[in-house]
Structures are given as C-alpha cells and as structure tokens.
Amino acid sequence: MIKLIRNAFGDKKVLKNGKGELIKWEYVVMLYEKEQEEGLRAVTKLTSRHIFFQNVRLASQLLSDSVGDALLYMQTVDAKFEGCKATAEFCKIINNAFDILNSRKLYSKKPYNSAINNDNFEKYQLFTMEFQKYINDLKFEDGTNVIDSKRKTGFKGIAMGLQSALDFFKLLNSKNHMTFFITYKISQDHLETFFSAVRSKGGYNDNPTCR
C-alpha cells in the first residue's frame, strides 16, 4: 500500500491537504539533490533509487519520519524549501501509519511502532481517526479528491488496514485471547517471501510453469 501511495505522489507531483497547502514531490527531489551537492545526508537514506525506482522498502524510506524532519530543517536554512511543511507533514503521517501496521515487537522507541496493546490502543485509535480525515481531505492539483480517484487504493488500503488491526485486537482482547498484537505477523511479507523463493527456483521466470 505504501508503494502505491509513493507512486501516486511521484506521478502526480502535487497534492493538496485539507488546508489547501501544497504537498510537492519537488521538495523530496530537492532534498536528495541538496544531499548530493553537499556530500552529507540530513539523517535520511535518500538515494537515486528512491527517486527513480519503486519497491516497498524504498517507499517506506522515502515517506519517512527522517525525510520529514530533514525537510523541516532545510526550511530553516534554505529559502528554496520555504513552504515544505505540508510535504514534511505528509511524510510523517504516512510513516506513522505504516509503523503501526509494521510493528514487530511489544515495545519500540518509535512512537507508533509498538505492538497494539491496552496502553496505546486509544492513542492509535485517535491517530487512525485523524489519518482517515487527513486522506479524505487530500486532493490532487486539479481538485479531484484522492479517495475518489483511480489512485485511491493505497490511501484507502492503509486506512482500512489501521481500522481492521484495531478492531482485530479489540475483539480478541475482549475475549482474553490477546494482550498485544504485533501487526507484522499478519502482513503479506511472509507470502511474498514464499512466492519469491518459489520464483527463484525457476530462475525468476516471469512465466513459470508447473514443471
């Protein structure tokens, strides 16, 4: 889902949030170019692959908290980044949503990457409500609502995933079957890893047969 969001953002170049502020792909490219020019990285993992190639790992590193922080910092030291706050906010919000759906342990230093449990349930529930409102308000530059467009899948998918994860935990917790929920356990990574192993046996043939 995060790859679909990254692709929509990269293809459309400009989104608008509910306040009418512009979320620009240009700022991410400028950040990458600035890092290349200076020879230093502003605590990001941005490379040319993040700009020109597409996969889940690269998408999660591009739409990340560190990229958001780097943009906010650049806004204070470089006039070219003036107005990038909405883009930084977008990166951070998508990052937090992805973190909730990708938790791998009970506790984490990241604010939204701990397993869902009774202590953080209300916090995650509030974030989910805010996330749903945020994506409902997102528009493309031509005024089309993102969730009413053909590029809605990634945005709606993460919103539905968040709500489903919370409902799943709430149901099992109420029956004393679960005290915490590590969301990575039900991600499709495991299935994709299996399919990758199967494909590798055929030399990564795009059209494998049963032989």
mmCIF file of C-alpha atoms in Angstrom:
data_model
loop_
_atom_site.group_PDB
_atom_site.id
_atom_site.type_symbol
_atom_site.label_atom_id
_atom_site.label_comp_id
_atom_site.label_asym_id
_atom_site.label_seq_id
_atom_site.Cartn_x
_atom_site.Cartn_y
_atom_site.Cartn_z
ATOM 1 C CA MET A 1 0.000 0.000 0.000
ATOM 2 C CA ILE A 2 2.781 2.422 0.845
ATOM 3 C CA LYS A 3 4.303 1.781 -2.579
ATOM 4 C CA LEU A 4 1.007 2.774 -4.206
ATOM 5 C CA ILE A 5 0.981 5.997 -2.190
ATOM 6 C CA ARG A 6 4.570 6.748 -3.173
ATOM 7 C CA ASN A 7 3.763 6.071 -6.836
ATOM 8 C CA ALA A 8 0.685 8.305 -6.763
ATOM 9 C CA PHE A 9 2.706 11.067 -5.124
ATOM 10 C CA GLY A 10 5.620 10.650 -7.526
ATOM 11 C CA ASP A 11 3.407 10.543 -10.617
ATOM 12 C CA LYS A 12 1.074 13.395 -9.720
ATOM 13 C CA LYS A 13 3.867 15.541 -8.225
ATOM 14 C CA VAL A 14 1.491 17.760 -6.243
ATOM 15 C CA LEU A 15 -1.207 17.028 -3.666
ATOM 16 C CA LYS A 16 -3.236 19.406 -1.523
ATOM 17 C CA ASN A 17 -4.092 18.802 2.107
ATOM 18 C CA GLY A 18 -7.296 19.892 3.812
ATOM 19 C CA LYS A 19 -5.842 23.340 4.495
ATOM 20 C CA GLY A 20 -5.103 23.890 0.822
ATOM 21 C CA GLU A 21 -1.359 23.579 1.418
ATOM 22 C CA LEU A 22 0.705 22.007 -1.350
ATOM 23 C CA ILE A 23 2.464 18.685 -0.864
ATOM 24 C CA LYS A 24 5.182 18.681 -3.517
ATOM 25 C CA TRP A 25 7.298 15.823 -4.833
ATOM 26 C CA GLU A 26 9.715 18.546 -5.893
ATOM 27 C CA TYR A 27 10.822 19.071 -2.287
ATOM 28 C CA VAL A 28 11.858 15.425 -1.933
ATOM 29 C CA VAL A 29 13.883 15.643 -5.143
ATOM 30 C CA MET A 30 15.438 18.913 -3.969
ATOM 31 C CA LEU A 31 16.388 17.297 -0.656
ATOM 32 C CA TYR A 32 18.093 14.440 -2.490
ATOM 33 C CA GLU A 33 19.921 16.878 -4.784
ATOM 34 C CA LYS A 34 20.981 19.011 -1.822
ATOM 35 C CA GLU A 35 22.444 15.994 -0.068
ATOM 36 C CA GLN A 36 24.331 15.027 -3.222
ATOM 37 C CA GLU A 37 25.607 18.559 -3.658
ATOM 38 C CA GLU A 38 26.795 18.908 -0.069
ATOM 39 C CA GLY A 39 28.106 15.371 0.210
ATOM 40 C CA LEU A 40 26.277 14.937 3.506
ATOM 41 C CA ARG A 41 22.963 13.367 4.409
ATOM 42 C CA ALA A 42 20.426 15.053 6.661
ATOM 43 C CA VAL A 43 19.732 11.816 8.555
ATOM 44 C CA THR A 44 17.925 10.310 5.546
ATOM 45 C CA LYS A 45 18.594 7.273 3.372
ATOM 46 C CA LEU A 46 17.677 9.015 0.132
ATOM 47 C CA THR A 47 19.476 7.783 -2.967
ATOM 48 C CA SER A 48 18.722 7.953 -6.674
ATOM 49 C CA ARG A 49 16.881 4.638 -6.308
ATOM 50 C CA HIS A 50 14.339 6.279 -4.004
ATOM 51 C CA ILE A 51 13.589 8.881 -6.667
ATOM 52 C CA PHE A 52 13.573 6.726 -9.781
ATOM 53 C CA PHE A 53 12.738 3.184 -8.638
ATOM 54 C CA GLN A 54 9.815 1.656 -6.796
ATOM 55 C CA ASN A 55 9.514 -1.005 -4.125
ATOM 56 C CA VAL A 56 8.110 -1.197 -0.610
ATOM 57 C CA ARG A 57 11.428 -0.725 1.180
ATOM 58 C CA LEU A 58 12.345 2.337 -0.849
ATOM 59 C CA ALA A 59 8.842 3.777 -0.497
ATOM 60 C CA SER A 60 8.882 3.402 3.297
ATOM 61 C CA GLN A 61 12.286 5.088 3.480
ATOM 62 C CA LEU A 62 11.146 7.958 1.271
ATOM 63 C CA LEU A 63 7.849 8.587 3.080
ATOM 64 C CA SER A 64 9.559 8.529 6.450
ATOM 65 C CA ASP A 65 9.900 10.499 9.636
ATOM 66 C CA SER A 66 13.547 11.244 8.868
ATOM 67 C CA VAL A 67 12.707 12.752 5.478
ATOM 68 C CA GLY A 68 10.019 14.853 7.147
ATOM 69 C CA ASP A 69 12.486 16.079 9.767
ATOM 70 C CA ALA A 70 15.096 16.812 7.102
ATOM 71 C CA LEU A 71 12.611 18.900 5.118
ATOM 72 C CA LEU A 72 11.639 20.881 8.211
ATOM 73 C CA TYR A 73 15.306 21.527 8.919
ATOM 74 C CA MET A 74 16.028 22.603 5.343
ATOM 75 C CA GLN A 75 13.137 25.042 5.543
ATOM 76 C CA THR A 76 15.042 26.915 8.259
ATOM 77 C CA VAL A 77 18.344 27.132 6.373
ATOM 78 C CA ASP A 78 17.440 27.271 2.673
ATOM 79 C CA ALA A 79 14.856 29.604 1.135
ATOM 80 C CA LYS A 80 14.208 27.093 -1.666
ATOM 81 C CA PHE A 81 12.478 24.857 0.854
ATOM 82 C CA GLU A 82 10.089 27.527 2.072
ATOM 83 C CA GLY A 83 6.588 26.077 2.138
ATOM 84 C CA CYS A 84 7.689 22.451 2.503
ATOM 85 C CA LYS A 85 5.958 21.996 5.869
ATOM 86 C CA ALA A 86 2.927 20.277 4.323
ATOM 87 C CA THR A 87 5.200 17.852 2.476
ATOM 88 C CA ALA A 88 7.056 17.055 5.694
ATOM 89 C CA GLU A 89 3.743 16.509 7.480
ATOM 90 C CA PHE A 90 2.605 14.154 4.708
ATOM 91 C CA CYS A 91 5.785 12.077 5.028
ATOM 92 C CA LYS A 92 5.420 11.854 8.798
ATOM 93 C CA ILE A 93 1.742 10.890 8.741
ATOM 94 C CA ILE A 94 2.272 8.136 6.174
ATOM 95 C CA ASN A 95 5.310 6.961 8.148
ATOM 96 C CA ASN A 96 3.317 6.689 11.375
ATOM 97 C CA ALA A 97 0.503 4.780 9.685
ATOM 98 C CA PHE A 98 2.996 2.361 8.152
ATOM 99 C CA ASP A 99 4.741 1.915 11.511
ATOM 100 C CA ILE A 100 1.514 0.869 13.235
ATOM 101 C CA LEU A 101 0.911 -1.745 10.543
ATOM 102 C CA ASN A 102 4.506 -2.948 10.666
ATOM 103 C CA SER A 103 5.139 -3.417 14.401
ATOM 104 C CA ARG A 104 7.486 -6.306 15.182
ATOM 105 C CA LYS A 105 7.796 -6.170 18.958
ATOM 106 C CA LEU A 106 5.847 -5.140 22.021
ATOM 107 C CA TYR A 107 7.871 -2.002 22.702
ATOM 108 C CA SER A 108 9.633 0.375 20.357
ATOM 109 C CA LYS A 109 11.460 3.682 20.593
ATOM 110 C CA LYS A 110 9.346 4.924 17.709
ATOM 111 C CA PRO A 111 6.079 6.475 18.917
ATOM 112 C CA TYR A 112 3.850 4.427 16.597
ATOM 113 C CA ASN A 113 5.806 1.218 16.132
ATOM 114 C CA SER A 114 4.947 -0.682 19.305
ATOM 115 C CA ALA A 115 2.551 -3.603 19.107
ATOM 116 C CA ILE A 116 -1.079 -2.639 19.643
ATOM 117 C CA ASN A 117 -1.911 -3.098 23.320
ATOM 118 C CA ASN A 118 -4.174 -1.678 26.001
ATOM 119 C CA ASP A 119 -1.700 1.083 26.831
ATOM 120 C CA ASN A 120 -1.546 2.558 23.337
ATOM 121 C CA PHE A 121 -4.921 1.497 21.926
ATOM 122 C CA GLU A 122 -6.597 4.874 22.438
ATOM 123 C CA LYS A 123 -3.576 6.693 21.023
ATOM 124 C CA TYR A 124 -3.606 4.529 17.891
ATOM 125 C CA GLN A 125 -7.375 4.854 17.616
ATOM 126 C CA LEU A 126 -7.130 8.642 17.723
ATOM 127 C CA PHE A 127 -4.366 8.596 15.111
ATOM 128 C CA THR A 128 -6.469 6.351 12.871
ATOM 129 C CA MET A 129 -9.384 8.786 13.031
ATOM 130 C CA GLU A 130 -7.061 11.694 12.234
ATOM 131 C CA PHE A 131 -5.448 9.717 9.410
ATOM 132 C CA GLN A 132 -8.817 8.919 7.859
ATOM 133 C CA LYS A 133 -9.789 12.581 7.952
ATOM 134 C CA TYR A 134 -6.416 13.581 6.530
ATOM 135 C CA ILE A 135 -6.672 11.318 3.485
ATOM 136 C CA ASN A 136 -10.344 12.185 2.988
ATOM 137 C CA ASP A 137 -9.279 15.817 2.626
ATOM 138 C CA LEU A 138 -6.385 15.130 0.244
ATOM 139 C CA LYS A 139 -6.821 16.388 -3.301
ATOM 140 C CA PHE A 140 -4.819 16.338 -6.476
ATOM 141 C CA GLU A 141 -3.775 19.630 -8.019
ATOM 142 C CA ASP A 142 -6.839 19.647 -10.292
ATOM 143 C CA GLY A 143 -9.144 19.492 -7.264
ATOM 144 C CA THR A 144 -10.054 15.807 -7.517
ATOM 145 C CA ASN A 145 -10.351 14.057 -4.163
ATOM 146 C CA VAL A 146 -7.654 11.412 -3.894
ATOM 147 C CA ILE A 147 -10.040 8.845 -2.406
ATOM 148 C CA ASP A 148 -12.430 9.330 -5.334
ATOM 149 C CA SER A 149 -9.710 8.877 -7.942
ATOM 150 C CA LYS A 150 -8.145 5.855 -9.604
ATOM 151 C CA ARG A 151 -5.125 6.294 -7.304
ATOM 152 C CA LYS A 152 -7.143 5.781 -4.119
ATOM 153 C CA THR A 153 -6.126 2.175 -3.412
ATOM 154 C CA GLY A 154 -3.003 2.829 -1.350
ATOM 155 C CA PHE A 155 -4.585 5.573 0.727
ATOM 156 C CA LYS A 156 -7.810 3.701 1.423
ATOM 157 C CA GLY A 157 -5.932 0.462 1.934
ATOM 158 C CA ILE A 158 -3.800 1.805 4.772
ATOM 159 C CA ALA A 159 -6.809 3.477 6.400
ATOM 160 C CA MET A 160 -8.770 0.226 6.257
ATOM 161 C CA GLY A 161 -5.756 -1.707 7.496
ATOM 162 C CA LEU A 162 -5.405 0.548 10.525
ATOM 163 C CA GLN A 163 -9.060 0.228 11.463
ATOM 164 C CA SER A 164 -9.062 -3.526 10.875
ATOM 165 C CA ALA A 165 -5.970 -4.010 13.044
ATOM 166 C CA LEU A 166 -7.560 -2.081 15.896
ATOM 167 C CA ASP A 167 -10.847 -3.968 15.573
ATOM 168 C CA PHE A 168 -8.986 -7.284 15.456
ATOM 169 C CA PHE A 169 -7.093 -6.517 18.654
ATOM 170 C CA LYS A 170 -10.201 -5.190 20.400
ATOM 171 C CA LEU A 171 -12.166 -8.346 19.601
ATOM 172 C CA LEU A 172 -9.514 -10.822 20.715
ATOM 173 C CA ASN A 173 -8.523 -8.755 23.733
ATOM 174 C CA SER A 174 -12.136 -8.661 24.915
ATOM 175 C CA LYS A 175 -12.131 -12.477 24.906
ATOM 176 C CA ASN A 176 -8.805 -12.611 26.752
ATOM 177 C CA HIS A 177 -7.142 -14.252 23.752
ATOM 178 C CA MET A 178 -4.603 -11.488 23.210
ATOM 179 C CA THR A 179 -2.836 -8.855 25.304
ATOM 180 C CA PHE A 180 -0.856 -7.308 22.451
ATOM 181 C CA PHE A 181 -0.918 -7.508 18.670
ATOM 182 C CA ILE A 182 2.260 -7.497 16.563
ATOM 183 C CA THR A 183 0.840 -6.357 13.246
ATOM 184 C CA TYR A 184 3.778 -7.542 11.129
ATOM 185 C CA LYS A 185 2.700 -11.108 11.873
ATOM 186 C CA ILE A 186 -0.286 -10.752 9.548
ATOM 187 C CA SER A 187 1.396 -8.710 6.835
ATOM 188 C CA GLN A 188 1.747 -10.122 3.344
ATOM 189 C CA ASP A 189 5.546 -10.029 3.558
ATOM 190 C CA HIS A 190 5.601 -13.687 4.516
ATOM 191 C CA LEU A 191 3.538 -14.690 1.488
ATOM 192 C CA GLU A 192 5.668 -12.561 -0.820
ATOM 193 C CA THR A 193 8.834 -14.108 0.621
ATOM 194 C CA PHE A 194 7.423 -17.567 -0.069
ATOM 195 C CA PHE A 195 6.484 -16.665 -3.640
ATOM 196 C CA SER A 196 9.933 -15.150 -4.124
ATOM 197 C CA ALA A 197 11.508 -18.427 -3.009
ATOM 198 C CA VAL A 198 9.290 -20.339 -5.435
ATOM 199 C CA ARG A 199 10.135 -17.978 -8.293
ATOM 200 C CA SER A 200 13.853 -18.213 -7.553
ATOM 201 C CA LYS A 201 13.748 -21.964 -8.190
ATOM 202 C CA GLY A 202 12.718 -21.192 -11.747
ATOM 203 C CA GLY A 203 15.364 -18.552 -12.274
ATOM 204 C CA TYR A 204 12.873 -15.756 -11.585
ATOM 205 C CA ASN A 205 10.994 -16.664 -14.741
ATOM 206 C CA ASP A 206 8.135 -14.234 -15.354
ATOM 207 C CA ASN A 207 6.040 -17.077 -16.761
ATOM 208 C CA PRO A 208 6.755 -20.132 -14.600
ATOM 209 C CA THR A 209 5.129 -23.476 -15.325
ATOM 210 C CA CYS A 210 4.309 -26.388 -13.023
ATOM 211 C CA ARG A 211 7.215 -28.425 -14.380
#
